[in-house]
Amino acid sequence: MMDRVQLLLVGLPLFLFASDVIHLFSRPPPPPRHHHQPPLKRHVPPPPVIDAPLEFPTSPQESQYAGLGLGVGSSVHIDFCASCSYRGTAVTMKKMLETSFPGLNIVLSNHPPTLPKRLLSKVVPAMQMGVIAVIVAGEQIFPRLGYMVPPPWFYSLRANKFGSIASTWLLGNMVQSFLQSSGAFEVYCNGELVFSKLTSQRFPGEIELRDLISKKLTASNGGGAGAM
């Protein structure tokens, strides 16, 4: 037992000494290689592309009129029937003329009906309210007017009170709308009439109206545009 212990005590220092000698004369291990990664590139978004519409004349005629400068200092008045829903047509014609004749002053306005129709349109609401009042309180109104017994048509209206009131209101509105409409689409260039729907009973075409305005502007400028 003692021999083993002595052998271990003697052999262990010898083993440690031999290992130190081996490490002393051996080559040092190569340094570890570091893999250098390239720096990450920041993603730069491309600049936004703005799709701006190019402004080109819609036809060669419009380009020709725009180059002549006929619209500068002139004005066009379009008088239309507002109650006839002609505003959309008037706005379309206005945009077309502004594109064809830069500098042209275009005014949109309502064309009123004739004086008798305007007066009658003021009477219709009063008649509506009168009929509705008779339907609702005719039993008190007729005795004050000297009629002790209401006429037979009153009882016919009173039999269907709500239907009679609705019919009176709708019929009155239809009559008033008819009286307030003029059916007009009149175009004036520098104070002179160049197109009338009341006379021709139709709307002007865009090319037709553009040509009429061009001829009128050329004549107003003393034919200078034609010389150019």
XYZ file of C-alpha atoms in Angstrom:
228
model
C 0.000 0.000 0.000
C 2.841 2.383 0.908
C 4.609 1.590 -2.344
C 1.634 2.765 -4.364
C 1.373 5.960 -2.415
C 5.060 6.685 -2.789
C 4.881 5.847 -6.481
C 1.952 8.279 -6.908
C 3.752 11.029 -5.006
C 6.864 10.620 -7.131
C 5.151 10.070 -10.485
C 2.696 12.989 -10.282
C 5.412 15.699 -10.054
C 7.296 14.015 -12.892
C 4.159 14.003 -15.057
C 3.481 17.668 -14.397
C 7.105 18.602 -15.143
C 7.063 16.671 -18.410
C 3.831 18.336 -19.514
C 5.270 21.806 -18.784
C 8.355 20.994 -20.842
C 6.213 19.818 -23.775
C 4.026 22.988 -23.705
C 7.140 25.170 -23.472
C 8.692 23.879 -26.713
C 5.492 23.342 -28.681
C 4.146 25.943 -31.240
C 1.522 28.314 -30.045
C -1.946 27.668 -31.568
C -2.939 29.952 -34.466
C -5.132 32.876 -33.525
C -8.845 32.375 -34.208
C -10.060 33.808 -37.460
C -12.813 36.377 -37.227
C -15.242 36.481 -40.105
C -15.806 40.131 -40.872
C -19.299 40.701 -42.194
C -19.799 43.641 -44.525
C -21.814 46.472 -42.999
C -25.500 46.276 -43.669
C -26.720 48.735 -46.252
C -29.647 50.855 -45.232
C -32.608 50.466 -47.501
C -33.412 53.863 -48.919
C -36.882 53.968 -50.456
C -36.984 55.387 -53.980
C -38.424 58.874 -54.345
C -42.175 58.909 -54.977
C -43.243 59.254 -58.562
C -45.914 61.893 -59.005
C -48.124 61.181 -61.949
C -49.043 64.705 -62.943
C -51.433 64.833 -65.873
C -50.059 66.637 -68.837
C -52.186 69.479 -70.003
C -52.832 69.124 -73.700
C -55.666 70.632 -75.707
C -58.415 68.167 -76.454
C -58.343 68.941 -80.162
C -56.250 70.842 -82.733
C -58.957 73.500 -82.920
C -58.613 74.256 -79.201
C -54.822 74.553 -79.580
C -55.314 76.982 -82.452
C -57.796 79.145 -80.512
C -55.594 79.154 -77.393
C -52.607 80.353 -79.402
C -54.587 83.269 -80.841
C -55.519 84.619 -77.408
C -59.062 85.475 -78.498
C -60.557 85.226 -75.011
C -58.515 87.960 -73.313
C -60.737 90.908 -72.417
C -63.990 89.249 -73.574
C -66.889 87.718 -71.657
C -69.543 85.081 -72.258
C -72.816 84.852 -70.330
C -74.699 81.560 -70.231
C -78.261 82.057 -68.959
C -79.874 78.690 -68.242
C -82.994 77.362 -66.558
C -81.931 76.372 -63.047
C -85.209 74.590 -62.219
C -84.831 72.470 -65.393
C -81.554 70.892 -64.165
C -79.513 72.563 -66.918
C -76.667 73.520 -64.565
C -74.595 70.444 -65.420
C -74.704 71.280 -69.135
C -73.811 74.904 -68.423
C -70.791 73.896 -66.301
C -69.580 71.523 -69.034
C -69.795 74.268 -71.647
C -67.992 76.675 -69.330
C -65.029 74.314 -68.838
C -64.814 73.694 -72.580
C -64.762 77.424 -73.374
C -62.186 78.149 -70.653
C -59.904 75.496 -72.158
C -60.411 76.714 -75.718
C -60.123 80.452 -74.981
C -57.779 81.216 -72.046
C -58.590 84.538 -70.407
C -62.263 84.428 -71.401
C -64.598 85.508 -68.586
C -67.582 83.132 -68.420
C -70.586 83.925 -66.201
C -73.378 81.459 -65.407
C -76.761 82.765 -64.277
C -80.378 81.660 -64.004
C -82.740 82.687 -66.787
C -86.048 83.658 -65.119
C -89.408 82.779 -66.678
C -91.751 85.370 -68.141
C -93.517 87.816 -65.849
C -96.991 86.138 -65.998
C -95.513 82.774 -65.067
C -93.591 84.335 -62.186
C -96.747 85.958 -60.833
C -98.731 82.737 -61.084
C -95.947 80.823 -59.329
C -96.428 83.150 -56.340
C -100.160 82.374 -56.216
C -99.842 78.577 -56.227
C -98.508 78.225 -52.625
C -101.358 80.401 -51.328
C -103.890 78.193 -53.131
C -102.242 75.083 -51.689
C -102.536 76.370 -48.131
C -106.144 77.467 -48.750
C -107.279 74.043 -49.983
C -105.493 72.271 -47.128
C -107.124 74.645 -44.600
C -110.585 73.924 -46.075
C -109.997 70.169 -45.891
C -108.896 70.365 -42.251
C -111.320 72.989 -40.867
C -114.004 73.400 -43.530
C -116.866 72.882 -41.047
C -115.864 76.108 -39.249
C -114.865 78.041 -42.369
C -117.996 77.624 -44.529
C -120.501 78.973 -41.904
C -118.372 82.116 -41.586
C -118.542 82.531 -45.345
C -122.352 82.318 -45.285
C -122.698 78.652 -46.214
C -124.509 76.861 -43.468
C -124.095 73.559 -45.287
C -120.708 72.831 -46.912
C -120.789 71.917 -50.627
C -120.743 68.246 -51.653
C -117.113 68.345 -52.918
C -116.015 69.207 -49.384
C -117.351 65.901 -48.083
C -115.608 64.084 -50.932
C -112.290 65.615 -49.951
C -112.977 65.119 -46.253
C -113.696 61.406 -46.766
C -110.004 60.828 -47.558
C -108.385 63.678 -45.666
C -104.751 62.574 -45.819
C -104.939 61.536 -49.477
C -106.534 64.869 -50.437
C -103.878 66.858 -48.580
C -101.026 64.852 -50.183
C -102.537 65.212 -53.662
C -102.994 68.967 -53.188
C -99.389 69.368 -52.059
C -97.881 67.293 -54.893
C -100.066 68.828 -57.604
C -99.291 72.334 -56.386
C -95.531 71.656 -56.415
C -95.720 70.317 -59.969
C -97.601 73.384 -61.168
C -95.189 75.726 -59.376
C -92.159 73.960 -60.869
C -93.662 74.293 -64.340
C -94.328 77.995 -63.854
C -90.802 78.641 -62.563
C -89.081 76.870 -65.467
C -88.124 78.842 -68.544
C -86.510 76.085 -70.629
C -83.805 78.549 -71.630
C -80.164 78.042 -72.506
C -79.082 81.373 -73.927
C -75.431 82.156 -74.725
C -74.262 85.764 -75.051
C -70.797 86.814 -76.201
C -69.843 90.396 -75.310
C -73.513 91.217 -74.813
C -74.750 89.759 -78.137
C -76.816 86.588 -78.442
C -74.956 83.809 -80.268
C -77.205 80.841 -79.420
C -80.765 80.511 -78.084
C -82.431 77.276 -77.010
C -85.777 79.094 -76.868
C -85.476 79.730 -80.596
C -83.829 76.512 -81.814
C -85.520 74.200 -79.255
C -82.262 72.297 -78.714
C -78.949 72.476 -76.883
C -75.798 73.571 -78.688
C -73.049 71.073 -79.407
C -69.617 71.734 -77.913
C -67.913 72.110 -81.303
C -70.791 74.229 -82.562
C -70.674 76.578 -79.591
C -66.875 76.836 -79.744
C -67.031 77.826 -83.403
C -69.762 80.394 -82.748
C -67.765 81.978 -79.923
C -64.585 81.924 -82.041
C -66.300 83.739 -84.920
C -67.774 86.300 -82.554
C -64.467 86.945 -80.790
C -62.657 87.242 -84.104
C -65.214 89.795 -85.313
C -64.957 91.710 -82.023
C -61.166 91.898 -82.387
C -61.530 93.458 -85.824
C -60.372 90.376 -87.704
C -56.903 90.587 -86.147
C -56.931 86.909 -85.277
C -57.639 85.965 -88.852
C -54.723 88.020 -90.070
C -52.419 86.171 -87.735
